[in-house]
Each structure stands twice: as structure tokens, then as C-alpha cells.
Amino acid sequence: MVSKTEEARVAVLENQVDNGGGGAWEYLCLVRKLKLRRSDKVLKHGLSILNDPGKRSSLGPEEWTLYEQVAIAAMDCQCLDVAKDCIKVLQKRFPGSKRVGKLEAMILEAKGSWAEAEKAYSSLLEDNPLDQVILKRTATMAKAQGNLSGAIELLNKYLEIYMADQDAWRELGEIYVSLQMYKQAAFCYEELILSQPTNPLYHLAYADVLYTLGGLENLQSAKKYYASATDLTGGKNTRALFGICLCTHAIGQLTKGRNKEDKDSSELQSLAATALEKDYKRIAPAKLSSLTSTLKSLNLSS
């Protein structure tokens, strides 16, 4: 996870480079190190270095790393001609390289040549069956073709090997949600919360799934996770605040006031409703009346 200090550094460098203040190489290195997706910026500033013989030669061996970085960014931006040019340079410099072979397979994938891309990936996996990048690409390719069951199978196999990959767990969880496989999605978000307990987005996604599953126990748990998401964001997550209100109403409907824990949590309900009304007054005053009506229908207006 990128720290606030790193985020600030990236923002400063990005602004500096965009305004012609130099530091393009430092910016590109930082983006690569933090594994950020800034494809348009990488393409623009990377090409400005590669197209300048003096700047390019000053990089030494890092020149080839930049060609690779720009090729991937170009594919992401659908600038396939630029990607092809970068890959040709790398092919000439590193003939027979498996690393360059990955780029060749990726550009086939970017072109939508699925059969050829799958064949290329399969060939690379024969040499290294546990290649992390290629295993993830095959799952991504299955999803891109609409083969969600295939993507699920590939991601599950991948996660048996690379259990700490949060991006893969998140991707798998989102696919399960899209297929209304909420129990399986819940397991994915549980894994994410275990690995990053201070990430409010994971708490929020898990709460959404539990609320959708329904039932008293799930609703009570959902309310707790909406509350934790609210706490982790300093009370500034509107979705989490709404979640607390909706869970409170649903629990009340199920228990009809018989649940002691629900009675004890009236303060949390009131705080959530008050925070929502305060946010709407500040951000969307024209919609405040609609919010007030909604809260009243839930018996939660502050």
C-alpha cells in the first residue's frame, strides 16, 4: 500500500514534470517502484526521454527498463504502434529473452488476438509454470473475454500459490459479486481485511456483501464493518454512514425492538444520521430534503 508520504512525493514530481520543471526520470522510477498505474504520464514522459539520444544514453542499462515500462504503458493506452516499436528494440537487444516474450504475448492480448496470446503464454509457462505475471495475465485474459468461470478457476489456482496478492483477492471478490456469489466474495474480503486491516475500502466492501446476504447475524456484522470503515475514514465516508442507517433499520425490522444490542447502539445510529445531514448541508444542500425524508422513513432522522 502506498503511504501518504509517497503519494505526496508522486504528486509533487508529477506536477513538476507536467510543468516542464524536469525530474521525468525520477518520476518514472518512483511510479515503477510503487507499481502505480499512470500509463498516460509514463507514455508521455518516457517517450520524451527515449526520443532524445542524449537523455537515453545517459540512462545506461536502465534504458532497457524504460523501454519495457513505456511498452506496457503504451499497450494500456492502446498506442500499439508505440508498444511494437519499443518491443522491437528490446527484441534486437535481447533475442530469445523470456521477459521480452511476455511483452510479445501481452501485445497480442492487447490486440484481441486471444488464441495467439494464449498460445504464447502457454509456451512461456512451460519453461516456468509458476511465473506470477503470466499466471495473472491468463486470468485477466479470461475475464476480458467474458469467461468469468474460467477467470475464477485461474485466480483460485493462482492464489493457492501467491496467497498474499491483494490485487488478485480483490479481483476475485469483484467477479464473485458480479455473479451474485456473495458467500465466496465474503471470503475474499475477509482475506483482504486480514492482510490490510486499516484499509477502509476492504471493510466497506465486506460490509456491502454481508448486508446483501441479509439475515440478523450478517446485518449485525455488516453494521460493525460499516462502523469500522467510518472510523478509519474519520467519519467522512458517506456510503459507510448510509450503511449504518440501513443496517439499523433492517435489524429493527427483524427484531421488532427485541434485540438488546440494537437498543444499546442508538447513539451510533444518531451519530451516523447527524453526520450525513451535516455532509449534505455542506456538499449537496439541494438534496438535503431528500436525505431527511429518507432518514425519517427509516425512523433515523436526527
CSV table of C-alpha atoms in Angstrom, one decimal:
chain,number,residue,atom,x,y,z
A,1,MET,CA,0.0,0.0,0.0
A,2,VAL,CA,1.3,3.4,-1.0
A,3,SER,CA,2.0,5.7,2.1
A,4,LYS,CA,0.7,9.3,2.3
A,5,THR,CA,4.3,10.5,2.1
A,6,GLU,CA,4.9,8.5,-1.1
A,7,GLU,CA,1.6,9.8,-2.6
A,8,ALA,CA,2.7,13.4,-1.8
A,9,ARG,CA,6.1,12.8,-3.4
A,10,VAL,CA,4.4,11.4,-6.6
A,11,ALA,CA,2.0,14.4,-6.7
A,12,VAL,CA,4.8,16.9,-6.4
A,13,LEU,CA,7.0,15.2,-9.0
A,14,GLU,CA,4.1,14.8,-11.4
A,15,ASN,CA,3.2,18.5,-11.2
A,16,GLN,CA,6.8,19.4,-11.6
A,17,VAL,CA,7.3,17.3,-14.7
A,18,ASP,CA,4.0,18.3,-16.3
A,19,ASN,CA,5.0,21.9,-16.0
A,20,GLY,CA,8.4,21.4,-17.5
A,21,GLY,CA,10.4,21.5,-14.3
A,22,GLY,CA,12.4,18.4,-15.0
A,23,GLY,CA,12.7,15.2,-13.0
A,24,ALA,CA,11.0,13.0,-15.5
A,25,TRP,CA,13.3,10.0,-14.9
A,26,GLU,CA,12.9,10.3,-11.1
A,27,TYR,CA,9.2,10.4,-11.6
A,28,LEU,CA,9.2,7.3,-13.8
A,29,CYS,CA,11.4,5.4,-11.4
A,30,LEU,CA,9.0,6.2,-8.5
A,31,VAL,CA,5.9,5.2,-10.4
A,32,ARG,CA,7.6,1.9,-11.3
A,33,LYS,CA,8.8,1.3,-7.7
A,34,LEU,CA,5.4,2.0,-6.2
A,35,LYS,CA,3.6,0.0,-9.0
A,36,LEU,CA,1.3,2.9,-9.8
A,37,ARG,CA,-0.9,3.0,-12.9
A,38,ARG,CA,0.0,6.3,-14.6
A,39,SER,CA,0.0,5.0,-18.1
A,40,ASP,CA,-0.6,8.3,-19.9
A,41,LYS,CA,2.1,10.1,-17.9
A,42,VAL,CA,4.6,7.2,-18.3
A,43,LEU,CA,4.0,7.2,-22.0
A,44,LYS,CA,4.4,10.9,-22.4
A,45,HIS,CA,7.4,11.5,-20.2
A,46,GLY,CA,9.0,8.1,-21.1
A,47,LEU,CA,8.9,8.9,-24.8
A,48,SER,CA,10.4,12.4,-24.2
A,49,ILE,CA,13.5,10.6,-22.8
A,50,LEU,CA,13.6,7.7,-25.3
A,51,ASN,CA,13.3,10.1,-28.3
A,52,ASP,CA,16.2,12.2,-27.0
A,53,PRO,CA,19.5,10.3,-27.8
A,54,GLY,CA,21.4,12.3,-25.1
A,55,LYS,CA,19.0,11.6,-22.3
A,56,ARG,CA,18.5,8.0,-23.4
A,57,SER,CA,22.2,7.2,-23.5
A,58,SER,CA,22.7,8.8,-20.0
A,59,LEU,CA,20.5,6.1,-18.5
A,60,GLY,CA,23.0,3.3,-19.1
A,61,PRO,CA,21.5,-0.2,-18.6
A,62,GLU,CA,18.3,1.4,-17.3
A,63,GLU,CA,17.5,2.4,-20.9
A,64,TRP,CA,16.1,-1.1,-21.5
A,65,THR,CA,13.9,-0.9,-18.3
A,66,LEU,CA,12.4,2.3,-19.6
A,67,TYR,CA,11.7,0.7,-23.0
A,68,GLU,CA,9.8,-2.0,-21.1
A,69,GLN,CA,7.9,0.4,-18.9
A,70,VAL,CA,6.9,2.6,-21.9
A,71,ALA,CA,5.8,-0.5,-23.9
A,72,ILE,CA,3.4,-1.6,-21.1
A,73,ALA,CA,2.1,1.9,-20.7
A,74,ALA,CA,1.5,2.2,-24.5
A,75,MET,CA,-0.5,-1.0,-24.5
A,76,ASP,CA,-2.6,0.3,-21.6
A,77,CYS,CA,-3.3,3.4,-23.6
A,78,GLN,CA,-3.9,1.4,-26.8
A,79,CYS,CA,-1.0,3.0,-28.6
A,80,LEU,CA,0.0,-0.3,-30.0
A,81,ASP,CA,2.4,1.1,-32.7
A,82,VAL,CA,4.5,2.7,-29.9
A,83,ALA,CA,4.4,-0.5,-27.9
A,84,LYS,CA,5.6,-2.5,-31.0
A,85,ASP,CA,8.5,-0.1,-31.6
A,86,CYS,CA,9.7,-0.5,-28.0
A,87,ILE,CA,9.4,-4.3,-28.2
A,88,LYS,CA,11.3,-4.4,-31.4
A,89,VAL,CA,14.2,-2.5,-29.8
A,90,LEU,CA,14.2,-5.0,-26.9
A,91,GLN,CA,14.0,-8.0,-29.2
A,92,LYS,CA,17.0,-6.8,-31.1
A,93,ARG,CA,19.0,-6.2,-27.8
A,94,PHE,CA,17.8,-9.4,-26.0
A,95,PRO,CA,17.0,-12.0,-28.6
A,96,GLY,CA,15.2,-15.0,-27.2
A,97,SER,CA,14.5,-13.3,-23.8
A,98,LYS,CA,11.6,-14.7,-21.9
A,99,ARG,CA,11.0,-11.3,-20.4
A,100,VAL,CA,10.6,-9.8,-23.9
A,101,GLY,CA,8.5,-12.8,-24.7
A,102,LYS,CA,6.0,-11.7,-22.1
A,103,LEU,CA,5.7,-8.3,-23.8
A,104,GLU,CA,5.1,-10.1,-27.1
A,105,ALA,CA,2.3,-12.1,-25.6
A,106,MET,CA,0.9,-9.0,-24.0
A,107,ILE,CA,0.7,-7.1,-27.2
A,108,LEU,CA,-1.2,-10.0,-28.8
A,109,GLU,CA,-3.6,-9.8,-25.9
A,110,ALA,CA,-3.9,-6.0,-26.3
A,111,LYS,CA,-4.8,-6.5,-30.0
A,112,GLY,CA,-7.5,-9.0,-29.0
A,113,SER,CA,-5.7,-11.9,-30.6
A,114,TRP,CA,-6.8,-14.2,-27.8
A,115,ALA,CA,-5.8,-17.6,-29.3
A,116,GLU,CA,-2.3,-16.4,-30.3
A,117,ALA,CA,-1.8,-14.7,-26.9
A,118,GLU,CA,-2.9,-17.9,-25.0
A,119,LYS,CA,-0.5,-20.0,-27.1
A,120,ALA,CA,2.3,-17.5,-26.3
A,121,TYR,CA,1.6,-17.6,-22.6
A,122,SER,CA,1.3,-21.4,-22.5
A,123,SER,CA,4.7,-21.6,-24.2
A,124,LEU,CA,6.2,-19.3,-21.6
A,125,LEU,CA,4.6,-21.3,-18.7
A,126,GLU,CA,6.2,-24.5,-20.0
A,127,ASP,CA,9.6,-23.0,-19.0
A,128,ASN,CA,8.3,-21.5,-15.8
A,129,PRO,CA,5.0,-22.9,-14.6
A,130,LEU,CA,5.0,-20.6,-11.5
A,131,ASP,CA,5.6,-17.3,-13.4
A,132,GLN,CA,3.5,-14.8,-11.4
A,133,VAL,CA,3.0,-12.2,-14.1
A,134,ILE,CA,1.9,-14.8,-16.8
A,135,LEU,CA,-0.5,-16.6,-14.4
A,136,LYS,CA,-2.2,-13.3,-13.6
A,137,ARG,CA,-2.3,-12.3,-17.3
A,138,THR,CA,-4.1,-15.6,-18.2
A,139,ALA,CA,-6.8,-14.9,-15.6
A,140,THR,CA,-7.1,-11.3,-16.8
A,141,MET,CA,-7.4,-12.5,-20.4
A,142,ALA,CA,-10.2,-15.0,-19.5
A,143,LYS,CA,-12.1,-12.1,-17.8
A,144,ALA,CA,-11.6,-9.8,-20.8
A,145,GLN,CA,-13.2,-12.5,-23.0
A,146,GLY,CA,-16.2,-12.7,-20.7
A,147,ASN,CA,-15.2,-16.2,-19.4
A,148,LEU,CA,-15.8,-15.4,-15.7
A,149,SER,CA,-15.9,-19.0,-14.6
A,150,GLY,CA,-12.5,-19.6,-16.3
A,151,ALA,CA,-11.2,-16.4,-14.6
A,152,ILE,CA,-12.4,-17.7,-11.2
A,153,GLU,CA,-10.7,-21.0,-11.7
A,154,LEU,CA,-7.4,-19.4,-12.8
A,155,LEU,CA,-7.4,-16.9,-9.9
A,156,ASN,CA,-8.1,-19.6,-7.4
A,157,LYS,CA,-5.2,-21.7,-8.7
A,158,TYR,CA,-3.0,-18.5,-8.7
A,159,LEU,CA,-4.0,-17.7,-5.1
A,160,GLU,CA,-3.1,-21.2,-3.9
A,161,ILE,CA,0.5,-20.2,-4.8
A,162,TYR,CA,0.5,-16.4,-4.3
A,163,MET,CA,-1.8,-16.1,-1.3
A,164,ALA,CA,-0.5,-12.6,-0.3
A,165,ASP,CA,-1.5,-11.0,-3.6
A,166,GLN,CA,-4.2,-8.4,-2.5
A,167,ASP,CA,-4.9,-7.3,-6.1
A,168,ALA,CA,-5.9,-10.9,-7.0
A,169,TRP,CA,-8.1,-11.3,-4.0
A,170,ARG,CA,-9.8,-8.1,-4.8
A,171,GLU,CA,-10.3,-9.0,-8.4
A,172,LEU,CA,-11.7,-12.4,-7.4
A,173,GLY,CA,-14.1,-10.8,-4.9
A,174,GLU,CA,-15.4,-8.4,-7.5
A,175,ILE,CA,-16.0,-11.2,-10.0
A,176,TYR,CA,-17.9,-13.2,-7.4
A,177,VAL,CA,-20.1,-10.1,-6.6
A,178,SER,CA,-20.8,-9.6,-10.3
A,179,LEU,CA,-22.1,-13.2,-10.3
A,180,GLN,CA,-24.0,-12.7,-7.1
A,181,MET,CA,-21.8,-15.4,-5.4
A,182,TYR,CA,-21.8,-13.4,-2.2
A,183,LYS,CA,-20.6,-16.1,0.3
A,184,GLN,CA,-17.5,-16.6,-1.9
A,185,ALA,CA,-17.0,-12.9,-2.2
A,186,ALA,CA,-17.2,-12.5,1.6
A,187,PHE,CA,-14.3,-15.0,1.9
A,188,CYS,CA,-12.2,-12.8,-0.4
A,189,TYR,CA,-12.8,-9.6,1.5
A,190,GLU,CA,-12.1,-11.4,4.8
A,191,GLU,CA,-8.6,-12.3,3.4
A,192,LEU,CA,-8.1,-8.7,2.3
A,193,ILE,CA,-9.0,-7.4,5.8
A,194,LEU,CA,-6.7,-9.8,7.4
A,195,SER,CA,-3.8,-8.6,5.2
A,196,GLN,CA,-4.7,-4.9,5.5
A,197,PRO,CA,-6.9,-4.3,8.5
A,198,THR,CA,-6.6,-0.5,8.2
A,199,ASN,CA,-7.8,-0.2,4.6
A,200,PRO,CA,-11.4,1.2,4.9
A,201,LEU,CA,-12.3,0.1,1.3
A,202,TYR,CA,-12.0,-3.5,2.3
A,203,HIS,CA,-14.2,-3.0,5.4
A,204,LEU,CA,-16.7,-1.2,3.2
A,205,ALA,CA,-16.8,-3.9,0.5
A,206,TYR,CA,-17.1,-6.7,3.1
A,207,ALA,CA,-20.0,-4.8,4.8
A,208,ASP,CA,-21.8,-4.4,1.5
A,209,VAL,CA,-21.6,-8.1,0.9
A,210,LEU,CA,-22.8,-9.0,4.4
A,211,TYR,CA,-25.7,-6.6,4.1
A,212,THR,CA,-26.7,-8.1,0.7
A,213,LEU,CA,-26.6,-11.6,2.2
A,214,GLY,CA,-29.0,-10.5,4.9
A,215,GLY,CA,-30.1,-12.3,8.0
A,216,LEU,CA,-29.7,-10.9,11.5
A,217,GLU,CA,-26.2,-12.2,12.1
A,218,ASN,CA,-24.9,-10.8,8.8
A,219,LEU,CA,-26.7,-7.5,9.3
A,220,GLN,CA,-25.1,-7.1,12.7
A,221,SER,CA,-21.7,-7.9,11.3
A,222,ALA,CA,-22.3,-5.6,8.4
A,223,LYS,CA,-23.1,-2.7,10.7
A,224,LYS,CA,-19.9,-3.3,12.7
A,225,TYR,CA,-17.8,-3.2,9.5
A,226,TYR,CA,-19.6,-0.1,8.2
A,227,ALA,CA,-18.8,1.5,11.6
A,228,SER,CA,-15.1,0.5,11.3
A,229,ALA,CA,-15.0,1.9,7.8
A,230,THR,CA,-16.4,5.2,9.2
A,231,ASP,CA,-13.9,5.2,11.9
A,232,LEU,CA,-11.0,4.5,9.5
A,233,THR,CA,-12.0,7.5,7.3
A,234,GLY,CA,-12.6,9.9,10.2
A,235,GLY,CA,-16.4,9.8,9.7
A,236,LYS,CA,-16.1,11.0,6.1
A,237,ASN,CA,-17.4,8.0,4.2
A,238,THR,CA,-20.9,8.7,3.1
A,239,ARG,CA,-21.5,5.1,1.9
A,240,ALA,CA,-20.5,3.7,5.3
A,241,LEU,CA,-22.7,6.2,7.2
A,242,PHE,CA,-25.7,5.2,5.0
A,243,GLY,CA,-24.8,1.5,5.6
A,244,ILE,CA,-25.1,2.0,9.4
A,245,CYS,CA,-28.5,3.6,8.9
A,246,LEU,CA,-29.7,0.9,6.6
A,247,CYS,CA,-28.4,-1.9,8.8
A,248,THR,CA,-30.1,-0.4,11.8
A,249,HIS,CA,-33.4,-0.2,10.1
A,250,ALA,CA,-33.1,-3.8,8.7
A,251,ILE,CA,-32.2,-5.2,12.2
A,252,GLY,CA,-35.1,-3.3,13.7
A,253,GLN,CA,-37.5,-4.8,11.2
A,254,LEU,CA,-36.2,-8.3,12.0
A,255,THR,CA,-36.1,-8.0,15.8
A,256,LYS,CA,-39.0,-5.5,16.3
A,257,GLY,CA,-37.2,-3.9,19.2
A,258,ARG,CA,-36.4,-7.2,21.0
A,259,ASN,CA,-32.6,-7.0,20.3
A,260,LYS,CA,-30.8,-5.5,23.4
A,261,GLU,CA,-27.6,-4.9,21.4
A,262,ASP,CA,-29.7,-2.8,18.9
A,263,LYS,CA,-31.1,-0.7,21.6
A,264,ASP,CA,-27.7,-0.1,23.0
A,265,SER,CA,-26.4,1.1,19.6
A,266,SER,CA,-28.9,4.0,19.3
A,267,GLU,CA,-26.1,6.5,19.8
A,268,LEU,CA,-24.2,5.2,16.8
A,269,GLN,CA,-27.4,5.4,14.7
A,270,SER,CA,-28.0,9.0,15.7
A,271,LEU,CA,-24.4,10.0,15.1
A,272,ALA,CA,-24.5,8.5,11.6
A,273,ALA,CA,-27.7,10.3,10.7
A,274,THR,CA,-26.4,13.6,12.1
A,275,ALA,CA,-23.1,13.2,10.2
A,276,LEU,CA,-25.0,12.5,6.9
A,277,GLU,CA,-27.2,15.6,7.3
A,278,LYS,CA,-24.1,17.7,8.1
A,279,ASP,CA,-22.3,16.5,5.0
A,280,TYR,CA,-25.3,17.1,2.8
A,281,LYS,CA,-25.7,20.6,4.1
A,282,ARG,CA,-22.1,21.3,3.2
A,283,ILE,CA,-21.8,19.4,-0.1
A,284,ALA,CA,-25.3,19.0,-1.6
A,285,PRO,CA,-27.8,21.3,0.2
A,286,ALA,CA,-30.3,21.0,-2.7
A,287,LYS,CA,-30.6,17.2,-1.8
A,288,LEU,CA,-30.9,17.7,1.9
A,289,SER,CA,-34.7,17.4,1.9
A,290,SER,CA,-34.5,14.1,0.1
A,291,LEU,CA,-32.0,12.8,2.6
A,292,THR,CA,-34.2,14.0,5.5
A,293,SER,CA,-37.2,12.2,4.0
A,294,THR,CA,-35.2,9.0,3.6
A,295,LEU,CA,-33.9,9.1,7.2
A,296,LYS,CA,-37.4,9.7,8.5
A,297,SER,CA,-38.7,6.7,6.6
A,298,LEU,CA,-36.1,4.7,8.4
A,299,ASN,CA,-37.0,6.3,11.7
A,300,LEU,CA,-33.5,7.7,11.9
A,301,SER,CA,-33.7,11.4,11.3
A,302,SER,CA,-31.5,13.3,13.8
